[in-house]
Coordinates of N, CA, C and O in Angstrom, one line a residue:
X188 N 16.8 -60.2 12.8 CA 17.7 -61.3 12.6 C 19.1 -60.7 12.8 O 19.5 -59.8 12.1
X189 N 19.9 -61.3 13.7 CA 21.3 -60.9 13.9 C 22.2 -61.5 12.8 O 22.0 -62.7 12.4
X190 N 23.1 -60.7 12.3 CA 24.0 -61.2 11.3 C 25.4 -61.5 12.0 O 25.9 -60.7 12.8
X191 N 25.9 -62.7 11.8 CA 27.2 -63.1 12.4 C 28.3 -62.9 11.3 O 28.5 -63.8 10.5
X192 N 28.9 -61.7 11.3 CA 30.0 -61.4 10.3 C 31.3 -62.1 10.7 O 31.5 -62.5 11.8
X193 N 32.1 -62.4 9.7 CA 33.4 -63.0 10.0 C 34.2 -62.2 11.0 O 34.1 -61.0 11.0
X194 N 35.0 -62.9 11.8 CA 35.7 -62.2 12.9 C 36.9 -61.4 12.4 O 37.1 -60.3 12.9
X195 N 37.6 -61.8 11.4 CA 38.8 -61.1 10.9 C 38.7 -60.9 9.4 O 39.5 -61.5 8.6
X196 N 37.9 -60.0 9.0 CA 37.7 -59.8 7.5 C 38.9 -59.0 6.9 O 39.6 -58.3 7.6
X197 N 39.1 -59.2 5.6 CA 40.1 -58.4 4.9 C 39.3 -57.3 4.0 O 38.1 -57.4 3.7
X198 N 40.0 -56.2 3.8 CA 39.4 -55.1 3.0 C 38.9 -55.6 1.7 O 39.6 -56.3 0.9
X199 N 37.6 -55.3 1.3 CA 37.0 -55.7 0.1 C 36.4 -57.1 0.2 O 35.7 -57.5 -0.8
X200 N 36.5 -57.8 1.3 CA 35.8 -59.1 1.5 C 34.3 -58.9 1.4 O 33.8 -58.0 2.0
X201 N 33.6 -59.8 0.8 CA 32.2 -59.8 0.7 C 31.6 -61.0 1.5 O 32.1 -62.1 1.5
X202 N 30.5 -60.6 2.2 CA 29.8 -61.6 3.0 C 28.3 -61.5 2.6 O 27.7 -60.3 2.7
X203 N 27.6 -62.5 2.3 CA 26.2 -62.5 1.8 C 25.3 -63.2 2.8 O 25.5 -64.3 3.2
X204 N 24.2 -62.5 3.1 CA 23.1 -63.0 3.9 C 21.8 -62.7 3.2 O 21.5 -61.5 3.0
X205 N 21.1 -63.7 2.8 CA 19.8 -63.5 2.1 C 20.1 -62.9 0.7 O 20.9 -63.3 -0.1
X206 N 19.4 -61.7 0.5 CA 19.6 -61.0 -0.8 C 20.5 -59.7 -0.6 O 20.4 -58.8 -1.4
X207 N 21.2 -59.7 0.5 CA 22.1 -58.5 0.7 C 23.5 -59.0 0.9 O 23.9 -59.9 1.6
X208 N 24.4 -58.3 0.1 CA 25.8 -58.6 0.2 C 26.5 -57.5 1.0 O 26.1 -56.3 0.8
X209 N 27.4 -57.8 1.9 CA 28.1 -56.8 2.7 C 29.5 -56.8 2.3 O 30.1 -57.9 2.1
X210 N 30.2 -55.6 2.2 CA 31.6 -55.5 1.9 C 32.3 -54.8 3.0 O 31.9 -53.8 3.5
X211 N 33.4 -55.4 3.4 CA 34.2 -54.8 4.5 C 35.1 -53.7 4.0 O 35.9 -53.9 3.0
X212 N 35.0 -52.5 4.5 CA 35.7 -51.3 4.0 C 37.1 -51.1 4.8 O 37.9 -50.3 4.4
X213 N 37.2 -51.9 5.8 CA 38.4 -51.8 6.7 C 38.0 -51.3 8.0 O 38.7 -51.4 9.0
X214 N 36.8 -50.6 8.1 CA 36.4 -50.1 9.4 C 34.9 -50.4 9.6 O 34.4 -50.4 10.8
X215 N 34.2 -50.8 8.5 CA 32.7 -51.2 8.7 C 32.3 -52.0 7.5 O 33.0 -52.1 6.5
X216 N 31.1 -52.7 7.7 CA 30.5 -53.5 6.7 C 29.5 -52.6 6.0 O 28.6 -52.1 6.6
X217 N 29.6 -52.4 4.6 CA 28.7 -51.7 3.8 C 27.8 -52.6 3.1 O 28.2 -53.6 2.5
X218 N 26.5 -52.3 3.1 CA 25.5 -53.2 2.5 C 25.3 -52.9 1.0 O 25.3 -51.7 0.6
X219 N 25.3 -53.9 0.2 CA 25.0 -53.9 -1.3 C 23.8 -54.8 -1.5 O 23.8 -55.9 -1.1
X220 N 22.7 -54.3 -2.1 CA 21.6 -55.1 -2.4 C 21.8 -55.9 -3.6 O 22.2 -55.5 -4.7
X221 N 21.4 -57.2 -3.5 CA 21.5 -58.1 -4.6 C 20.0 -58.3 -5.1 O 19.1 -58.5 -4.3
X222 N 19.9 -58.3 -6.4 CA 18.5 -58.4 -7.0 C 18.5 -59.6 -8.0 O 19.4 -59.7 -8.8
X223 N 17.5 -60.4 -7.8 CA 17.3 -61.5 -8.8 C 16.2 -61.0 -9.7 O 15.2 -60.6 -9.3
X224 N 16.5 -60.9 -11.0 CA 15.5 -60.5 -11.9 C 16.1 -60.2 -13.3 O 17.2 -60.4 -13.6
X225 N 15.3 -59.5 -14.1 CA 15.7 -59.2 -15.5 C 15.6 -57.7 -15.6 O 14.6 -57.0 -15.3
X226 N 16.7 -57.1 -16.1 CA 16.7 -55.7 -16.4 C 16.0 -55.4 -17.7 O 16.2 -56.2 -18.7
X227 N 15.3 -54.3 -17.7 CA 14.6 -53.9 -19.0 C 15.0 -52.5 -19.3 O 15.3 -51.7 -18.4
X228 N 15.0 -52.2 -20.6 CA 15.4 -50.8 -20.9 C 15.7 -50.8 -22.4 O 15.2 -51.7 -23.2
X229 N 16.4 -49.8 -22.9 CA 16.7 -49.6 -24.3 C 18.1 -49.1 -24.5 O 18.6 -48.4 -23.7
X230 N 18.7 -49.5 -25.6 CA 20.0 -49.0 -26.0 C 19.7 -48.0 -27.1 O 19.0 -48.3 -28.1
X231 N 20.2 -46.8 -26.9 CA 20.0 -45.8 -27.9 C 21.3 -45.3 -28.5 O 22.0 -44.6 -27.9
X232 N 21.5 -45.8 -29.7 CA 22.7 -45.3 -30.5 C 22.3 -44.2 -31.4 O 21.3 -44.3 -32.0
X233 N 23.2 -43.3 -31.6 CA 23.0 -42.2 -32.6 C 23.6 -42.7 -33.9 O 24.7 -43.3 -33.9
X234 N 23.0 -42.3 -35.0 CA 23.5 -42.6 -36.3 C 23.0 -41.6 -37.3 O 21.9 -41.0 -37.1
X235 N 23.7 -41.5 -38.4 CA 23.2 -40.7 -39.5 C 23.6 -41.4 -40.8 O 24.7 -41.9 -41.0
X236 N 22.6 -41.5 -41.7 CA 22.9 -42.0 -43.1 C 22.4 -41.0 -44.0 O 21.3 -40.5 -43.9
X237 N 23.3 -40.5 -44.9 CA 22.9 -39.5 -45.9 C 23.5 -39.8 -47.3 O 24.5 -40.6 -47.4
X238 N 22.9 -39.3 -48.3 CA 23.4 -39.6 -49.7 C 23.3 -38.3 -50.5 O 22.5 -37.4 -50.2
X239 N 24.0 -38.4 -51.7 CA 23.8 -37.2 -52.6 C 22.6 -37.5 -53.5 O 22.2 -38.6 -53.7
X240 N 22.0 -36.4 -53.9 CA 20.8 -36.5 -54.8 C 21.0 -35.9 -56.2 O 20.0 -35.8 -56.9
X241 N 22.2 -35.4 -56.4 CA 22.4 -34.7 -57.7 C 23.9 -34.9 -58.0 O 24.7 -35.0 -57.1
X242 N 24.2 -34.9 -59.3 CA 25.7 -34.9 -59.7 C 26.4 -33.7 -59.0 O 25.8 -32.6 -59.0
X243 N 27.5 -34.0 -58.5 CA 28.4 -32.9 -58.0 C 29.6 -32.8 -58.9 O 30.5 -33.6 -58.9
X244 N 29.6 -31.7 -59.7 CA 30.6 -31.5 -60.7 C 31.8 -30.7 -60.1 O 31.6 -30.0 -59.1
X245 N 32.9 -30.7 -60.7 CA 34.1 -29.9 -60.4 C 34.6 -30.1 -59.0 O 34.9 -29.1 -58.3
X246 N 34.6 -31.3 -58.5 CA 35.1 -31.6 -57.1 C 36.6 -31.7 -57.2 O 37.2 -32.7 -57.6
X247 N 37.3 -30.6 -56.9 CA 38.7 -30.5 -56.9 C 39.4 -31.0 -55.6 O 38.7 -31.4 -54.7
X248 N 40.7 -30.9 -55.6 CA 41.5 -31.4 -54.5 C 41.1 -30.5 -53.3 O 41.1 -29.3 -53.3
X249 N 40.7 -31.2 -52.2 CA 40.3 -30.5 -50.9 C 38.8 -30.1 -50.9 O 38.4 -29.5 -49.9
X250 N 38.1 -30.4 -51.9 CA 36.6 -30.0 -52.0 C 35.8 -31.1 -51.2 O 36.0 -32.3 -51.4
X251 N 34.8 -30.6 -50.4 CA 34.0 -31.5 -49.7 C 32.9 -32.1 -50.6 O 32.4 -31.4 -51.5
X252 N 32.6 -33.3 -50.4 CA 31.5 -34.0 -51.2 C 30.2 -33.7 -50.5 O 30.1 -33.8 -49.2
X253 N 29.1 -33.4 -51.3 CA 27.8 -33.1 -50.7 C 26.9 -34.3 -50.5 O 27.0 -35.2 -51.4
X254 N 26.2 -34.3 -49.4 CA 25.2 -35.4 -49.1 C 24.0 -34.7 -48.7 O 23.7 -34.4 -47.5
X255 N 23.1 -34.3 -49.7 CA 22.0 -33.5 -49.5 C 20.8 -34.2 -48.8 O 20.0 -33.5 -48.1
X256 N 20.6 -35.5 -48.9 CA 19.5 -36.2 -48.4 C 19.8 -37.0 -47.2 O 20.7 -37.9 -47.3
X257 N 19.1 -36.7 -46.1 CA 19.3 -37.6 -44.9 C 18.3 -38.8 -45.1 O 17.1 -38.6 -45.2
X258 N 18.9 -40.0 -45.2 CA 18.1 -41.2 -45.4 C 17.5 -41.7 -44.1 O 16.4 -42.1 -44.0
X259 N 18.4 -41.7 -43.0 CA 18.0 -42.1 -41.7 C 18.8 -41.5 -40.7 O 20.0 -41.2 -40.9
X260 N 18.3 -41.3 -39.5 CA 19.0 -40.7 -38.4 C 18.4 -41.1 -37.1 O 17.2 -41.4 -37.0
X261 N 19.1 -41.0 -36.0 CA 18.6 -41.3 -34.7 C 19.5 -40.6 -33.6 O 20.7 -40.5 -33.8
X262 N 18.9 -40.2 -32.6 CA 19.7 -39.6 -31.5 C 20.0 -38.1 -31.7 O 19.7 -37.5 -32.7
X263 N 20.8 -37.6 -30.7 CA 21.1 -36.2 -30.7 C 22.6 -36.0 -30.7 O 23.1 -34.8 -30.7
X264 N 23.4 -37.0 -30.8 CA 24.9 -36.9 -30.7 C 25.6 -36.5 -32.1 O 26.7 -36.1 -32.1
X265 N 24.8 -36.7 -33.2 CA 25.4 -36.4 -34.5 C 24.4 -35.4 -35.2 O 23.3 -35.6 -35.4
X266 N 25.0 -34.2 -35.5 CA 24.2 -33.1 -36.0 C 24.7 -32.8 -37.4 O 25.8 -32.4 -37.6
X267 N 23.8 -32.9 -38.4 CA 24.1 -32.6 -39.8 C 23.9 -31.1 -39.9 O 22.7 -30.6 -39.9
X268 N 25.0 -30.3 -40.1 CA 24.9 -28.9 -40.1 C 24.7 -28.3 -41.5 O 24.2 -27.2 -41.7
X269 N 25.1 -29.1 -42.5 CA 25.0 -28.6 -43.9 C 25.0 -29.8 -44.8 O 25.0 -31.0 -44.3
X270 N 25.0 -29.6 -46.1 CA 25.1 -30.7 -47.0 C 26.4 -31.4 -47.0 O 26.5 -32.6 -47.5
X271 N 27.4 -30.8 -46.5 CA 28.8 -31.4 -46.5 C 29.3 -31.7 -45.1 O 30.2 -32.5 -45.0
X272 N 28.8 -31.1 -44.1 CA 29.4 -31.3 -42.7 C 28.4 -31.8 -41.7 O 27.2 -31.5 -41.8
X273 N 29.0 -32.5 -40.7 CA 28.2 -32.9 -39.5 C 29.1 -32.8 -38.3 O 30.4 -32.8 -38.5
X274 N 28.5 -32.6 -37.2 CA 29.3 -32.4 -35.9 C 29.0 -33.6 -35.0 O 27.8 -34.0 -34.8
X275 N 30.1 -34.1 -34.4 CA 30.0 -35.2 -33.4 C 30.2 -34.7 -32.0 O 31.1 -33.9 -31.8
X276 N 29.3 -35.2 -31.1 CA 29.4 -34.8 -29.7 C 30.6 -35.4 -29.0 O 30.8 -36.6 -29.3
X277 N 31.3 -34.7 -28.2 CA 32.5 -35.2 -27.5 C 32.1 -36.3 -26.5 O 31.0 -36.5 -26.1
X278 N 33.2 -37.1 -26.2 CA 33.0 -38.2 -25.2 C 32.4 -39.5 -25.7 O 32.2 -40.4 -24.9
X279 N 32.3 -39.6 -27.0 CA 31.8 -40.9 -27.6 C 32.7 -41.4 -28.7 O 33.6 -40.7 -29.1
X280 N 32.5 -42.6 -29.1 CA 33.3 -43.2 -30.2 C 32.4 -43.4 -31.4 O 31.3 -43.9 -31.2
X281 N 32.9 -43.1 -32.6 CA 32.1 -43.1 -33.8 C 32.9 -43.8 -34.9 O 34.1 -43.7 -35.0
X282 N 32.1 -44.4 -35.8 CA 32.7 -44.9 -37.1 C 32.1 -44.1 -38.2 O 30.9 -43.9 -38.3
X283 N 33.0 -43.5 -39.0 CA 32.7 -42.7 -40.2 C 33.0 -43.6 -41.4 O 34.1 -44.0 -41.6
X284 N 32.0 -43.8 -42.2 CA 32.2 -44.6 -43.4 C 31.5 -43.9 -44.6 O 30.4 -43.4 -44.5
X285 N 32.3 -43.7 -45.7 CA 31.7 -43.1 -46.9 C 31.9 -44.1 -48.1 O 33.0 -44.8 -48.2
X286 N 30.9 -44.3 -48.9 CA 31.0 -45.2 -50.0 C 30.6 -44.3 -51.3 O 29.5 -43.8 -51.4
X287 N 31.6 -44.2 -52.2 CA 31.4 -43.6 -53.5 C 31.4 -44.7 -54.5 O 32.4 -45.4 -54.7
X288 N 30.2 -44.9 -55.1 CA 30.0 -46.1 -56.0 C 30.2 -45.7 -57.5 O 30.3 -46.6 -58.3
X289 N 30.1 -44.4 -57.8 CA 30.2 -44.1 -59.2 C 30.7 -42.7 -59.3 O 30.1 -41.7 -58.7
X290 N 31.7 -42.5 -60.2 CA 32.3 -41.1 -60.4 C 33.0 -41.1 -61.7 O 33.4 -42.1 -62.3
X291 N 33.3 -39.9 -62.2 CA 34.2 -39.7 -63.3 C 35.4 -38.8 -62.8 O 35.2 -38.1 -61.8
X292 N 36.5 -38.8 -63.5 CA 37.7 -38.1 -63.1 C 38.4 -37.5 -64.3 O 38.3 -38.0 -65.4
X293 N 39.0 -36.4 -64.1 CA 39.8 -35.8 -65.1 C 41.0 -36.6 -65.5 O 41.6 -36.5 -66.5
X294 N 41.4 -37.5 -64.6 CA 42.4 -38.6 -64.8 C 41.6 -39.9 -64.9 O 40.4 -39.9 -65.3
X295 N 42.2 -40.9 -64.5 CA 41.5 -42.2 -64.5 C 41.3 -42.8 -63.1 O 41.1 -44.0 -62.9
X296 N 41.4 -41.9 -62.1 CA 41.3 -42.4 -60.7 C 40.9 -41.2 -59.8 O 40.9 -40.1 -60.2
X297 N 40.5 -41.6 -58.6 CA 40.1 -40.6 -57.6 C 40.2 -41.2 -56.2 O 40.2 -42.4 -56.1
X298 N 40.4 -40.3 -55.2 CA 40.4 -40.8 -53.9 C 39.7 -39.8 -52.9 O 39.6 -38.6 -53.2
X299 N 39.1 -40.3 -51.9 CA 38.4 -39.6 -50.9 C 38.8 -39.9 -49.5 O 39.2 -41.1 -49.2
X300 N 38.8 -38.9 -48.6 CA 39.2 -39.2 -47.2 C 38.4 -38.3 -46.3 O 38.1 -37.1 -46.7
X301 N 38.2 -38.7 -45.1 CA 37.5 -37.9 -44.1 C 38.5 -36.8 -43.6 O 39.7 -36.9 -43.5
X302 N 37.8 -35.6 -43.3 CA 38.6 -34.4 -42.9 C 38.0 -33.9 -41.7 O 36.8 -33.7 -41.6
X303 N 38.8 -33.7 -40.7 CA 38.4 -33.1 -39.4 C 38.5 -31.6 -39.6 O 39.6 -31.0 -39.6
X304 N 37.4 -30.9 -39.8 CA 37.3 -29.5 -40.1 C 37.7 -28.7 -38.9 O 38.5 -27.7 -39.0
X305 N 37.4 -29.1 -37.7 CA 37.7 -28.4 -36.4 C 39.2 -28.3 -36.2 O 39.7 -27.3 -35.8
X306 N 39.9 -29.4 -36.5 CA 41.4 -29.4 -36.3 C 42.2 -29.4 -37.6 O 43.4 -29.6 -37.5
X307 N 41.6 -29.2 -38.7 CA 42.2 -29.0 -40.0 C 43.2 -30.1 -40.3 O 44.4 -29.9 -40.6
X308 N 42.7 -31.4 -40.3 CA 43.5 -32.5 -40.6 C 42.8 -33.7 -41.2 O 41.6 -33.9 -40.9
X309 N 43.4 -34.4 -42.2 CA 42.8 -35.6 -42.7 C 42.9 -36.7 -41.7 O 43.9 -36.8 -41.0
X310 N 41.9 -37.6 -41.7 CA 41.9 -38.7 -40.7 C 41.5 -40.0 -41.5 O 40.8 -39.9 -42.5
X311 N 41.8 -41.1 -40.9 CA 41.3 -42.4 -41.4 C 41.9 -42.9 -42.7 O 42.9 -42.4 -43.2
X312 N 41.3 -44.0 -43.2 CA 41.8 -44.6 -44.4 C 41.2 -43.9 -45.6 O 40.0 -43.6 -45.7
X313 N 42.1 -43.7 -46.6 CA 41.7 -43.2 -47.9 C 41.0 -44.2 -48.8 O 41.4 -45.3 -48.9
X314 N 39.9 -43.8 -49.4 CA 39.2 -44.6 -50.3 C 39.7 -44.3 -51.7 O 39.7 -43.1 -52.1
X315 N 40.1 -45.3 -52.5 CA 40.7 -45.1 -53.8 C 39.9 -45.9 -54.8 O 39.5 -47.0 -54.6
X316 N 39.7 -45.2 -56.0 CA 39.0 -45.9 -57.1 C 39.5 -45.5 -58.4 O 40.1 -44.4 -58.6
X317 N 39.3 -46.4 -59.4 CA 39.8 -46.1 -60.8 C 38.6 -46.1 -61.7 O 37.6 -46.7 -61.5
X318 N 38.7 -45.3 -62.8 CA 37.7 -45.2 -63.9 C 38.4 -45.8 -65.1 O 39.6 -45.7 -65.4
X319 N 37.6 -46.4 -66.0 CA 38.1 -46.9 -67.3 C 38.6 -45.8 -68.2 O 39.6 -45.9 -68.8
X320 N 37.8 -44.7 -68.2 CA 38.3 -43.5 -69.0 C 37.9 -42.3 -68.1 O 37.2 -42.4 -67.1
X321 N 38.3 -41.2 -68.5 CA 38.0 -40.0 -67.7 C 36.6 -39.4 -68.0 O 36.2 -38.5 -67.3
X322 N 35.9 -39.9 -69.0 CA 34.6 -39.4 -69.3 C 33.4 -40.4 -69.1 O 32.3 -40.0 -69.2
X323 N 33.7 -41.6 -68.8 CA 32.7 -42.6 -68.6 C 32.7 -43.0 -67.1 O 33.7 -43.5 -66.6
X324 N 31.5 -42.7 -66.4 CA 31.4 -43.1 -65.0 C 31.3 -44.6 -64.9 O 30.5 -45.2 -65.6
X325 N 32.0 -45.2 -64.0 CA 31.9 -46.6 -63.7 C 31.8 -46.8 -62.2 O 32.2 -46.0 -61.4
X326 N 31.2 -48.0 -61.9 CA 31.1 -48.4 -60.5 C 32.5 -48.8 -60.0 O 33.1 -49.7 -60.6
X327 N 33.0 -48.1 -59.0 CA 34.3 -48.5 -58.5 C 34.3 -48.7 -57.0 O 35.3 -49.2 -56.5
X328 N 33.2 -48.5 -56.3 CA 33.1 -48.7 -54.9 C 34.3 -48.3 -54.1 O 35.1 -49.1 -53.7
X329 N 34.4 -47.0 -53.9 CA 35.4 -46.4 -53.0 C 34.9 -46.3 -51.6 O 33.8 -45.8 -51.4
X330 N 35.6 -46.9 -50.6 CA 35.2 -46.8 -49.2 C 36.3 -46.1 -48.4 O 37.4 -46.5 -48.4
X331 N 35.9 -45.0 -47.8 CA 36.8 -44.3 -46.9 C 36.2 -44.5 -45.4 O 35.0 -44.2 -45.2
X332 N 37.1 -44.9 -44.5 CA 36.6 -45.2 -43.1 C 37.5 -44.5 -42.1 O 38.7 -44.4 -42.3
X333 N 36.9 -44.0 -41.0 CA 37.7 -43.5 -39.9 C 36.9 -43.8 -38.6 O 35.7 -43.9 -38.6
X334 N 37.7 -44.0 -37.5 CA 37.1 -44.2 -36.2 C 37.6 -43.0 -35.4 O 38.8 -42.7 -35.4
X335 N 36.7 -42.3 -34.7 CA 37.1 -41.2 -33.9 C 36.5 -41.2 -32.5 O 35.4 -41.7 -32.4
X336 N 37.1 -40.6 -31.6 CA 36.6 -40.4 -30.2 C 37.0 -38.9 -29.8 O 37.9 -38.7 -29.1
X337 N 36.2 -38.0 -30.3 CA 36.6 -36.6 -30.1 C 36.4 -36.2 -28.6 O 35.5 -36.6 -27.9
X338 N 37.4 -35.4 -28.2 CA 37.4 -34.9 -26.8 C 36.6 -33.6 -26.7 O 36.3 -33.1 -25.6
X339 N 36.3 -33.0 -27.8 CA 35.5 -31.8 -27.9 C 34.5 -32.0 -29.1 O 34.9 -32.8 -30.0
X340 N 33.4 -31.3 -29.1 CA 32.5 -31.4 -30.3 C 33.3 -31.1 -31.5 O 34.0 -30.0 -31.5
X341 N 33.3 -31.9 -32.5 CA 34.1 -31.8 -33.7 C 33.3 -32.0 -35.0 O 32.5 -32.8 -35.1
X342 N 33.7 -31.1 -36.0 CA 33.0 -31.2 -37.3 C 33.8 -31.9 -38.3 O 35.1 -31.7 -38.4
X343 N 33.2 -32.7 -39.1 CA 33.8 -33.5 -40.1 C 33.2 -33.4 -41.5 O 32.0 -33.0 -41.6
X344 N 33.9 -33.7 -42.5 CA 33.3 -33.8 -43.9 C 34.2 -34.8 -44.7 O 35.3 -35.1 -44.3
X345 N 33.7 -35.2 -45.8 CA 34.4 -36.1 -46.7 C 34.9 -35.2 -47.8 O 34.2 -34.4 -48.4
X346 N 36.2 -35.4 -48.1 CA 36.9 -34.5 -49.2 C 37.5 -35.4 -50.3 O 38.0 -36.5 -50.0
X347 N 37.5 -34.9 -51.5 CA 38.2 -35.5 -52.6 C 39.6 -35.0 -52.4 O 39.9 -33.8 -52.2
X348 N 40.6 -35.9 -52.5 CA 42.0 -35.4 -52.2 C 43.0 -35.9 -53.2 O 44.1 -36.4 -52.9
X349 N 42.7 -35.6 -54.5 CA 43.7 -35.9 -55.6 C 43.8 -34.6 -56.4 O 43.1 -33.7 -56.2
X350 N 44.8 -34.6 -57.3 CA 45.0 -33.5 -58.2 C 43.9 -33.5 -59.3 O 43.8 -32.5 -60.0
X351 N 43.2 -34.6 -59.4 CA 42.2 -34.7 -60.5 C 40.9 -34.0 -60.1 O 40.7 -33.7 -58.9
X352 N 40.1 -33.6 -61.1 CA 38.8 -33.0 -60.8 C 37.8 -34.2 -61.0 O 37.8 -34.8 -62.0
X353 N 36.9 -34.3 -60.0 CA 36.0 -35.4 -60.0 C 34.5 -34.9 -60.2 O 34.2 -33.8 -59.7
X354 N 33.7 -35.8 -60.8 CA 32.2 -35.6 -60.7 C 31.7 -36.8 -60.0 O 31.9 -38.0 -60.5
X355 N 31.0 -36.6 -58.9 CA 30.4 -37.7 -58.2 C 29.0 -37.8 -58.7 O 28.2 -36.9 -58.7
X356 N 28.6 -39.0 -59.2 CA 27.3 -39.2 -59.8 C 26.2 -39.2 -58.7 O 26.4 -39.7 -57.6
X357 N 25.0 -38.7 -59.2 CA 23.9 -38.6 -58.3 C 23.4 -39.9 -57.8 O 23.4 -40.9 -58.5
X358 N 23.1 -40.0 -56.5 CA 22.6 -41.1 -55.8 C 23.6 -42.3 -55.7 O 23.2 -43.4 -55.4
X359 N 24.9 -42.0 -55.9 CA 25.9 -43.1 -55.8 C 26.9 -42.8 -54.8 O 28.0 -43.3 -54.8
X360 N 26.6 -41.9 -53.9 CA 27.5 -41.6 -52.8 C 26.7 -41.6 -51.5 O 25.7 -40.9 -51.4
X361 N 27.2 -42.3 -50.5 CA 26.5 -42.4 -49.2 C 27.5 -42.3 -48.0 O 28.6 -42.8 -48.1
X362 N 27.1 -41.7 -47.0 CA 27.9 -41.7 -45.7 C 27.0 -42.3 -44.7 O 25.8 -42.2 -44.6
X363 N 27.7 -43.0 -43.8 CA 27.1 -43.6 -42.6 C 27.9 -43.3 -41.4 O 29.1 -43.7 -41.3
X364 N 27.4 -42.6 -40.4 CA 28.1 -42.2 -39.2 C 27.4 -42.9 -38.0 O 26.2 -42.7 -37.9
X365 N 28.1 -43.7 -37.3 CA 27.5 -44.5 -36.2 C 28.2 -44.4 -34.9 O 29.4 -44.5 -34.9
X366 N 27.4 -44.1 -33.9 CA 28.0 -44.1 -32.5 C 28.3 -45.6 -32.1 O 27.4 -46.4 -32.2
X367 N 29.5 -45.9 -31.7 CA 29.9 -47.3 -31.4 C 29.7 -47.7 -29.9 O 29.7 -48.8 -29.6
X368 N 29.5 -46.7 -29.0 CA 29.4 -47.0 -27.6 C 28.1 -46.4 -27.0 O 28.1 -45.6 -26.2
X369 N 26.9 -47.0 -27.5 CA 25.7 -46.4 -27.1 C 25.4 -46.6 -25.6 O 26.0 -47.5 -25.0
X370 N 24.6 -45.7 -25.0 CA 24.2 -45.8 -23.6 C 23.0 -46.7 -23.4 O 22.2 -46.9 -24.3
X371 N 22.9 -47.3 -22.2 CA 21.7 -48.1 -21.9 C 20.9 -47.4 -20.9 O 21.4 -47.0 -19.8
X372 N 19.6 -47.2 -21.2 CA 18.7 -46.6 -20.3 C 17.9 -47.7 -19.5 O 17.1 -48.4 -20.1
X373 N 18.2 -47.8 -18.2 CA 17.5 -48.8 -17.4 C 16.1 -48.4 -17.0 O 15.9 -47.4 -16.4
X374 N 15.1 -49.2 -17.4 CA 13.7 -48.9 -17.1 C 13.3 -49.6 -15.9 O 12.4 -49.0 -15.2
X375 N 13.8 -50.7 -15.5 CA 13.4 -51.4 -14.3 C 14.0 -52.8 -14.2 O 14.7 -53.2 -15.1
X376 N 13.8 -53.4 -13.1 CA 14.4 -54.7 -12.8 C 13.2 -55.7 -12.5 O 12.2 -55.3 -12.0

């Protein structure tokens, strides 16, 4: 079947015949296949959910909070290297969220913030909470959040960042690290 292309095309102009689209490059027509159908595949996002399983006492200014138990995880882009640190693979965007639901403080307050260990800097929003007294643990729901897109593999941890000494109550601290831009693996059309 002979194709009758337009006589004076402009660069980038598309001409479709049947299920093939042709694009004018300025010197020739390049074929692009058009497919009618449904794409199938899977989206694979990496994530890590971890929590503490014991009271962590004497958490001073700049001390990392421990998250000993991995509750759930998926993928290979987030690596938990210790009870306090995890490493994120470069070239992706992630949400880091920590929730401290119960703690005591040598004062009547405490705050927590994400720390970029690789680059020695605090990042994201500080989570702040208050206690009724310095010896009675209360639910205060402190949330610390950061969004990061590391250009190199980078290690992070959650730190207590006040002059007070904190005790984080067992099973009342959780981190959730989620890849925000997962890839799509195309299985077929």
